[in-house]
CSV table of C-alpha atoms in Angstrom, one decimal:
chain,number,residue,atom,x,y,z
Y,1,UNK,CA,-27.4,-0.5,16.5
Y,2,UNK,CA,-24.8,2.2,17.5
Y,3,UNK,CA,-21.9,0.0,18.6
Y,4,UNK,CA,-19.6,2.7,21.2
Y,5,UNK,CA,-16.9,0.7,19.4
Y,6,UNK,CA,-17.6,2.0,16.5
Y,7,UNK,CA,-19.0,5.4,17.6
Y,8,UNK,CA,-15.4,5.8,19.6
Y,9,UNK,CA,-13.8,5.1,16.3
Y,10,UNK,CA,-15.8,7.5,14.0
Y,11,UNK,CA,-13.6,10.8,12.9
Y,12,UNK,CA,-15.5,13.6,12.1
Y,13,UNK,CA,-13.7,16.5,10.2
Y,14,UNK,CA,-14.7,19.7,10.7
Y,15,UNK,CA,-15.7,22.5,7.8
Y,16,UNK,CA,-15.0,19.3,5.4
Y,17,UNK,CA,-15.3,19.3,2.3
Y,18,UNK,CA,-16.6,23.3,2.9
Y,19,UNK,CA,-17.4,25.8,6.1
Y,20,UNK,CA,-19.9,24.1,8.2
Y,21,UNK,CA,-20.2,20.6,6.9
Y,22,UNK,CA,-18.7,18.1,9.9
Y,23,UNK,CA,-17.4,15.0,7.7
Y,24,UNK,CA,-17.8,11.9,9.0
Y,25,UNK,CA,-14.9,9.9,7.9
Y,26,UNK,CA,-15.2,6.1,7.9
Y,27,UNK,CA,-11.9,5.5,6.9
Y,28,UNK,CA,-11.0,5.2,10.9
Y,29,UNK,CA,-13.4,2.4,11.0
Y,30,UNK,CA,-12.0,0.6,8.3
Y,31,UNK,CA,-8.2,0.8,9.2
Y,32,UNK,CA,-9.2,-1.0,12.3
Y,33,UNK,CA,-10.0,-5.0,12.2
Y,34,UNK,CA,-12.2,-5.0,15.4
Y,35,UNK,CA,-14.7,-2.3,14.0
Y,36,UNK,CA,-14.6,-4.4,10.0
Y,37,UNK,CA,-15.6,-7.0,12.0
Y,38,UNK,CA,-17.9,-5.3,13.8
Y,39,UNK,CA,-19.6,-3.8,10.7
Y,40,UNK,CA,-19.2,-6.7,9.3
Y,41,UNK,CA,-21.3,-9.5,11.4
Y,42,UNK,CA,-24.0,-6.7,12.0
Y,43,UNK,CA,-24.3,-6.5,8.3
Y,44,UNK,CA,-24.4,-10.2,7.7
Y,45,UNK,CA,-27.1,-10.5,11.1
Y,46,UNK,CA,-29.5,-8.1,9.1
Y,47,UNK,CA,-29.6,-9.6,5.4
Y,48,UNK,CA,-28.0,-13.3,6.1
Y,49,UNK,CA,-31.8,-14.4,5.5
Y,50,UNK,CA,-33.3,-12.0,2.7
Y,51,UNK,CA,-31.8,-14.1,-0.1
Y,52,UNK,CA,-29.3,-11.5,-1.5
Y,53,UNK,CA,-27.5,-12.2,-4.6
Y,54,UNK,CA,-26.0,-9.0,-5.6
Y,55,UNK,CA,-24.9,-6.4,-3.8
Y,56,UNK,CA,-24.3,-2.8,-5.3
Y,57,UNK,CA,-21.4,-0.6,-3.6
Y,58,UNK,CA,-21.4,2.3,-4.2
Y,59,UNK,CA,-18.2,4.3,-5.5
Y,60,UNK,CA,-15.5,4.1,-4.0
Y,61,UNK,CA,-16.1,3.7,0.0
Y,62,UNK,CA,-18.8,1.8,-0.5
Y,63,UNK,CA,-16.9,-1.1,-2.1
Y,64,UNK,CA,-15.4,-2.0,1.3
Y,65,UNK,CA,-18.1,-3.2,2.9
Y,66,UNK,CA,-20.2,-4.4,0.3
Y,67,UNK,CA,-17.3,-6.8,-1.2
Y,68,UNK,CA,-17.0,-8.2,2.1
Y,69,UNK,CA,-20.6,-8.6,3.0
Y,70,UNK,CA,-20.8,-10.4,-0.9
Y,71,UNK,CA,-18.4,-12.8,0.2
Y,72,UNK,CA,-19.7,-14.0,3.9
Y,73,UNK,CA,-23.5,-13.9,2.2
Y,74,UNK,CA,-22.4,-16.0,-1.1
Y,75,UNK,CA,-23.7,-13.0,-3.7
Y,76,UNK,CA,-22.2,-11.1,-6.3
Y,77,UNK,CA,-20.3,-7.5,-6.4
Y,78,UNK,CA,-21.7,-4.8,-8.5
Y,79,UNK,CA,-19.2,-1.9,-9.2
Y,80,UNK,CA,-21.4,1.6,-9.3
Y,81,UNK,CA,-19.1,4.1,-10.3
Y,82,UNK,CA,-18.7,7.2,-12.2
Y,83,UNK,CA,-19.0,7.7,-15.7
Y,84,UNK,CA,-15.9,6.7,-17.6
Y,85,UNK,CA,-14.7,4.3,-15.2
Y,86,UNK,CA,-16.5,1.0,-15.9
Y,87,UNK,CA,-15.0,-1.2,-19.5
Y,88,UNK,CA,-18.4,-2.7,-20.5
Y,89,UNK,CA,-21.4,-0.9,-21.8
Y,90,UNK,CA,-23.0,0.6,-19.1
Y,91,UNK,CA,-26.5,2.3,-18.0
Y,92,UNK,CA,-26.5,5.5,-16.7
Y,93,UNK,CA,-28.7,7.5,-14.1
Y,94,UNK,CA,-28.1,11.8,-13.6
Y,95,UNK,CA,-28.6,13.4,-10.3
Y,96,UNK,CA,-28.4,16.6,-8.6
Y,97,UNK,CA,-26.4,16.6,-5.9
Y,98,UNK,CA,-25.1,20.0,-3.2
Y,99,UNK,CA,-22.7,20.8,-5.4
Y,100,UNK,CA,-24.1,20.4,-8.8
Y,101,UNK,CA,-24.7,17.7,-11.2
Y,102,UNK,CA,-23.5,14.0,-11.6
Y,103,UNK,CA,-24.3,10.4,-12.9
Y,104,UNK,CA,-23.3,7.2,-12.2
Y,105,UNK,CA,-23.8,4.0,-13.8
Y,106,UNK,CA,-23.6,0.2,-13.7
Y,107,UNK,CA,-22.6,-2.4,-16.2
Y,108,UNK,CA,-25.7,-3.1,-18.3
Y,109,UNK,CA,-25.7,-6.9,-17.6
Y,110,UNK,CA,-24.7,-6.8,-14.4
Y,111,UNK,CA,-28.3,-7.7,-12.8
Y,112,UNK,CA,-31.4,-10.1,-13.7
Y,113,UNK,CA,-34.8,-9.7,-12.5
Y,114,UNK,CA,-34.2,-12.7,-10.8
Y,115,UNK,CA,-31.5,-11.0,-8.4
Y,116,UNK,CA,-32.0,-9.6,-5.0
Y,117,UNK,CA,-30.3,-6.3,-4.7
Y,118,UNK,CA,-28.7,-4.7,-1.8
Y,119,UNK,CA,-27.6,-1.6,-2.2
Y,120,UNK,CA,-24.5,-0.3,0.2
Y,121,UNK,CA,-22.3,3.0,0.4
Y,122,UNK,CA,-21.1,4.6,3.8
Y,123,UNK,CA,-23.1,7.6,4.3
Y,124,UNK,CA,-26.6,9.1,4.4
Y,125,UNK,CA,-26.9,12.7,4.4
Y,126,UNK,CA,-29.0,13.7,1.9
Y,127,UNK,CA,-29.4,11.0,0.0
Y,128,UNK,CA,-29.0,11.9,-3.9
Y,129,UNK,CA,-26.6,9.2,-4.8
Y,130,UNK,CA,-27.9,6.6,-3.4
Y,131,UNK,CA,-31.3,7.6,-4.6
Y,132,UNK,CA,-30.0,7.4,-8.3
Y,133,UNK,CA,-28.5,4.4,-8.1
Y,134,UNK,CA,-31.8,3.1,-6.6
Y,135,UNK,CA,-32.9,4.3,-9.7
Y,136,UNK,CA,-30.6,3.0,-11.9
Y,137,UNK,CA,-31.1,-0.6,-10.3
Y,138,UNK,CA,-34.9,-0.1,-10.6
Y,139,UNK,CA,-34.2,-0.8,-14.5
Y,140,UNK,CA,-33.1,-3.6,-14.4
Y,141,UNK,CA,-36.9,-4.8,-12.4
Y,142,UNK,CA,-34.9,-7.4,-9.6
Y,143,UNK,CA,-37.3,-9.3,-7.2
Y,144,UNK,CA,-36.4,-6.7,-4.6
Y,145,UNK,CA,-34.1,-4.0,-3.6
Y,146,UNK,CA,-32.9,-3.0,-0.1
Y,147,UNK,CA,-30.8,-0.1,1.1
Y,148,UNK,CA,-28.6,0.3,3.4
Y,149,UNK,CA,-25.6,2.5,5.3
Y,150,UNK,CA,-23.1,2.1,8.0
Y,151,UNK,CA,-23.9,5.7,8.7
Y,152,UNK,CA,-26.9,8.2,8.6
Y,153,UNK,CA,-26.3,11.7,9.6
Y,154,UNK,CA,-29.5,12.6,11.6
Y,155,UNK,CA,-28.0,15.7,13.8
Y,156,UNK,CA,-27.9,18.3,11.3
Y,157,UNK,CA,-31.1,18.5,9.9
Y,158,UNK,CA,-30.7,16.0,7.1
Y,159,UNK,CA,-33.4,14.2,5.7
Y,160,UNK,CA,-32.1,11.8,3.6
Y,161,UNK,CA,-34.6,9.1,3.9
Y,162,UNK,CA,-37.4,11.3,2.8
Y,163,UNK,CA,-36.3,11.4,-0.6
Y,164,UNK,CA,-37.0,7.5,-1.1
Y,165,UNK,CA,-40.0,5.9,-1.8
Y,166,UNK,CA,-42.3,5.1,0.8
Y,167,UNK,CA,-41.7,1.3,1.7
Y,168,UNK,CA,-38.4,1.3,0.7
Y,169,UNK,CA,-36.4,-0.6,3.4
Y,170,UNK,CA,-33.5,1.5,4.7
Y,171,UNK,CA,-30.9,-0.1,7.3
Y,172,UNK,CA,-28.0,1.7,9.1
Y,173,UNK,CA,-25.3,1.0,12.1
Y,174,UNK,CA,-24.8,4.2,13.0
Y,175,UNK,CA,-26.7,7.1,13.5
Y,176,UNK,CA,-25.4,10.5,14.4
């Protein structure tokens, strides 16, 4: 994919959060309707056919895209946050991540094994979160679960997609 649109609109910070980390922020893509849009119909071009009926952002700038792409694709929004955060009993998946330990967590009824599950968030770099909540959503035993990005960090020796089962289908729009 790698739309120069969005590529051109892509700020990277860096030594963000820490000395030789270059953050790629992807809150310049969202403050700008062309590149939402942009995002947006490339998102709906990959999964408008996979039958999708919930679809997991992931906390907090993965809500953006995965509300919208709910919407134009006729599924359901899954809130995976942090623990604390969610009102309803929730289940719970633990990770290591670069700086330590964490755990997320969905609402405990918030999918069927009859759902198809797309997971969303806005960045692969080494992949821990999103591998946990791929976990967590593997509880719940849906008809399938696909994965996917708006961008994957490729340039700086991270290998995010090796952490993930083989076969699992990863998509991105950027890679960089």
């Amino acid at each position: 994919m790698n739309n120069a649109k969005l590529l051109e609109n892509l700020r990277c910070i860096p030594d963000f959060p820490q000395k030789g980390i270059n953050f790629r922020d992807v809150t310049t893509l969202f403050k700008n309707n062309e590149c939402l849009n942009i995002m947006l119909e490339e998102l709906y071009e990959i999964y408008k056919d996979r039958g999708i009926t919930k679809i997991v952002g992931i906390e907090s700038r993965g809500f953006v895209m995965a509300s919208a792409l709910a919407l134009k694709l006729g599924a359901g929004i899954i809130l995976c946050r942090k623990p604390g955060k969610l009102p309803a009993e929730t289940v719970q998946e633990s990770f290591t991540k670069e700086y330590g330990r964490d755990t997320i967590e969905i609402h405990k009824d918030a999918i069927s094994s009859d759902d198809v599950v797309l997971l969303h968030d806005d960045l692969l770099a080494t992949g821990g979160t999103m591998k946990a909540a791929y976990n967590l959503v593997k509880k719940f035993n849906p008809k399938d679960i696909l994965v996917n990005f708006i961008i994957e960090i490729t340039d700086e020796g991270l290998h995010g997609r090796d952490i993930f089962d083989p076969g699992t289908e990863i998509t991105t729009l950027l890679k960089v």
